[in-house]
Structures are given as structure tokens and as C-alpha cells.
C-alpha positions as YAML, in Angstrom:
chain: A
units: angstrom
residues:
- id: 1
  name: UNK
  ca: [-10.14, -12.57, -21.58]
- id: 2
  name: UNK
  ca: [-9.25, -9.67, -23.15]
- id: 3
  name: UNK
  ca: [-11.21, -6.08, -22.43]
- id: 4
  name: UNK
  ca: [-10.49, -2.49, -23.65]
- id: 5
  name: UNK
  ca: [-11.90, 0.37, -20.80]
- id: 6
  name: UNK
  ca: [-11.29, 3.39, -20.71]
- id: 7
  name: UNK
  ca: [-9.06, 4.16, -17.28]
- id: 8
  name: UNK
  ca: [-8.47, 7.45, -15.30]
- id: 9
  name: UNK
  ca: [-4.10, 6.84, -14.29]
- id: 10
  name: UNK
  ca: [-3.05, 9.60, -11.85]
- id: 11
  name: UNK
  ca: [0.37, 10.46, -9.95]
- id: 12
  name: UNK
  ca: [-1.00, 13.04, -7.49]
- id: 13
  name: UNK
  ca: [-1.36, 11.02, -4.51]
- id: 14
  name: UNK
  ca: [2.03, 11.27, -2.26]
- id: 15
  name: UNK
  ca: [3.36, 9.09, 0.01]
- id: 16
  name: UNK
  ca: [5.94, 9.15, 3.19]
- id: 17
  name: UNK
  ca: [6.68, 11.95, 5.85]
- id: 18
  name: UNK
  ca: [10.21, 13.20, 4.42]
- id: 19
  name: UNK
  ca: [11.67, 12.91, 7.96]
- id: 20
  name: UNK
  ca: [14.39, 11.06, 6.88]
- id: 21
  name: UNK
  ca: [15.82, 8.10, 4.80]
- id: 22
  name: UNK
  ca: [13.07, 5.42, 5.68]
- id: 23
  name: UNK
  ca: [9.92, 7.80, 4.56]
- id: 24
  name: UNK
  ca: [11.23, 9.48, 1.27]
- id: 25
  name: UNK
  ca: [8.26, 11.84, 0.32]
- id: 26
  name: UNK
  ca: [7.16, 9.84, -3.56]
- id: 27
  name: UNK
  ca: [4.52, 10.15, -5.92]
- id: 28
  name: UNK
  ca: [2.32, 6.77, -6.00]
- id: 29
  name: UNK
  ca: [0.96, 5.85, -9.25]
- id: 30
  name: UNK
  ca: [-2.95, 5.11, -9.30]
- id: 31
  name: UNK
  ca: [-5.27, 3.26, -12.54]
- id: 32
  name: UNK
  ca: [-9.14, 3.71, -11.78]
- id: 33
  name: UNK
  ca: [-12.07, 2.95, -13.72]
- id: 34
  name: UNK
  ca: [-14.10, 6.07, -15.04]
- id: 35
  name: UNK
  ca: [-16.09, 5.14, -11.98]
- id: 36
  name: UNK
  ca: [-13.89, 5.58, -9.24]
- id: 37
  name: UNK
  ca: [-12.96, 2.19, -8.72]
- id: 38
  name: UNK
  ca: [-9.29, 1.85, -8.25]
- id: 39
  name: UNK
  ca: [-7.48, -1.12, -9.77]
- id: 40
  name: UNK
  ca: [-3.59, -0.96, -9.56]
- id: 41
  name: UNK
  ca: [-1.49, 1.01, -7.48]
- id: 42
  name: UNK
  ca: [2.38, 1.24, -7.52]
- id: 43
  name: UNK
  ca: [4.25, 2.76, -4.87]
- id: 44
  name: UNK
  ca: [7.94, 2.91, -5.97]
- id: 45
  name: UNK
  ca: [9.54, 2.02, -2.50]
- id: 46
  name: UNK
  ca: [7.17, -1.28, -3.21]
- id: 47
  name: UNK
  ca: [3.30, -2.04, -2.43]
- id: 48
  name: UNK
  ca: [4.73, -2.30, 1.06]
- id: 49
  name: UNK
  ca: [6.80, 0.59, 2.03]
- id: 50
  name: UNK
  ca: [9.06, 1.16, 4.88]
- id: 51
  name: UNK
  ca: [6.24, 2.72, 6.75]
- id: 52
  name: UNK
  ca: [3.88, -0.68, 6.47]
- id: 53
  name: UNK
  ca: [6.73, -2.95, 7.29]
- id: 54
  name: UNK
  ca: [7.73, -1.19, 10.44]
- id: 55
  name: UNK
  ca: [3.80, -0.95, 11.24]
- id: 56
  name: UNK
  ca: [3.56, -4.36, 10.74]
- id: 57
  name: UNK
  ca: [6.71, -4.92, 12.79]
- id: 58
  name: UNK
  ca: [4.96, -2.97, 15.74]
- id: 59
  name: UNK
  ca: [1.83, -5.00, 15.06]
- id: 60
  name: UNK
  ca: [3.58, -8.40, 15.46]
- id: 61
  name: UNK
  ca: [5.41, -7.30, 18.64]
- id: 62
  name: UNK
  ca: [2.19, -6.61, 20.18]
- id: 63
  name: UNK
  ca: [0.31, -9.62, 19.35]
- id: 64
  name: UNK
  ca: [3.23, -12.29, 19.78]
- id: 65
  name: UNK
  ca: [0.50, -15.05, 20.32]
- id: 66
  name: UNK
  ca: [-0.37, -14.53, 16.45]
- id: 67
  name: UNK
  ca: [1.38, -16.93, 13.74]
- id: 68
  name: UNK
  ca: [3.19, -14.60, 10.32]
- id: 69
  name: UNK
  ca: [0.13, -15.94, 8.94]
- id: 70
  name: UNK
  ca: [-2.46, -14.85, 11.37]
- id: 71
  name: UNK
  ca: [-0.90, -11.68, 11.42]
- id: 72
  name: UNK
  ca: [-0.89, -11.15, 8.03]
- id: 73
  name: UNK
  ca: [-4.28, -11.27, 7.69]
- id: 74
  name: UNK
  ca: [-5.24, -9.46, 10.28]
- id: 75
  name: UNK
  ca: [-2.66, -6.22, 10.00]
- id: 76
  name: UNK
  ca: [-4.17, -3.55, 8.19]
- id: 77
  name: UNK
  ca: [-1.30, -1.50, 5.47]
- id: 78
  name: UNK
  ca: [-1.74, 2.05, 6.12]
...
């Protein structure tokens, strides 16, 4: 399949606290629809950043019963 749209692409959103080395302050690039409807996202630490995986880090230490699997799906990214 093959579609042209037209798509809204935006850098404003930021991301990280700027405290130090593991939460660099970064623009995240976003692609929406002309409806709002957001399709890609690119954070340039990775779609996970250091914030997430020490979030999900905490998360797993605090529900030890749960499998990496389990927890995966029930961990929210922030």
C-alpha cells in the first residue's frame, strides 16, 4: 500500500529534566495527521530514554512477582 497525506512534523515538544548526564534536556521529533493524530515519534536518546528505563527499573523492583513479559505490558513509558 502506498498513500500520500498531508502530515503536520513538529520539533517543539522537549524532553528530560537537564539535571544531569542521564536526562539531557532534547527536542523530540513528532509526524501527525492534519487531524491531530500522532503517528511517529523519535526521541534521540531512543523511544525509551533513560528516564523510562530507570522507571521501568523502579517498576520491576516493586512488582518482583511479575515476569519481563508481564511487566512489559503492564509498565506505562512516561
Amino acid at each position: 500500500m502506498i498513500q500520500v497525506k498531508e502530515l503536520i512534523v513538529t520539533d517543539l515538544s522537549r524532553k528530560g529534566t537537564g539535571k544531569d548526564v542521564t536526562s539531557p534536556i532534547r527536542t523530540v521529533l513528532e509526524v501527525y495527521t492534519k487531524n491531530g493524530e500522532l503517528l511517529a515519534y523519535h526521541d534521540s536518546q531512543g523511544n525509551y530514554s533513560v528516564e523510562d528505563l530507570i522507571s521501568f527499573s523502579k517498576f520491576c523492583l516493586s512488582n518482583k512477582e511479575l515476569s519481563i513479559d508481564e511487566a512489559l505490558k503492564k509498565w506505562k513509558a512516561n
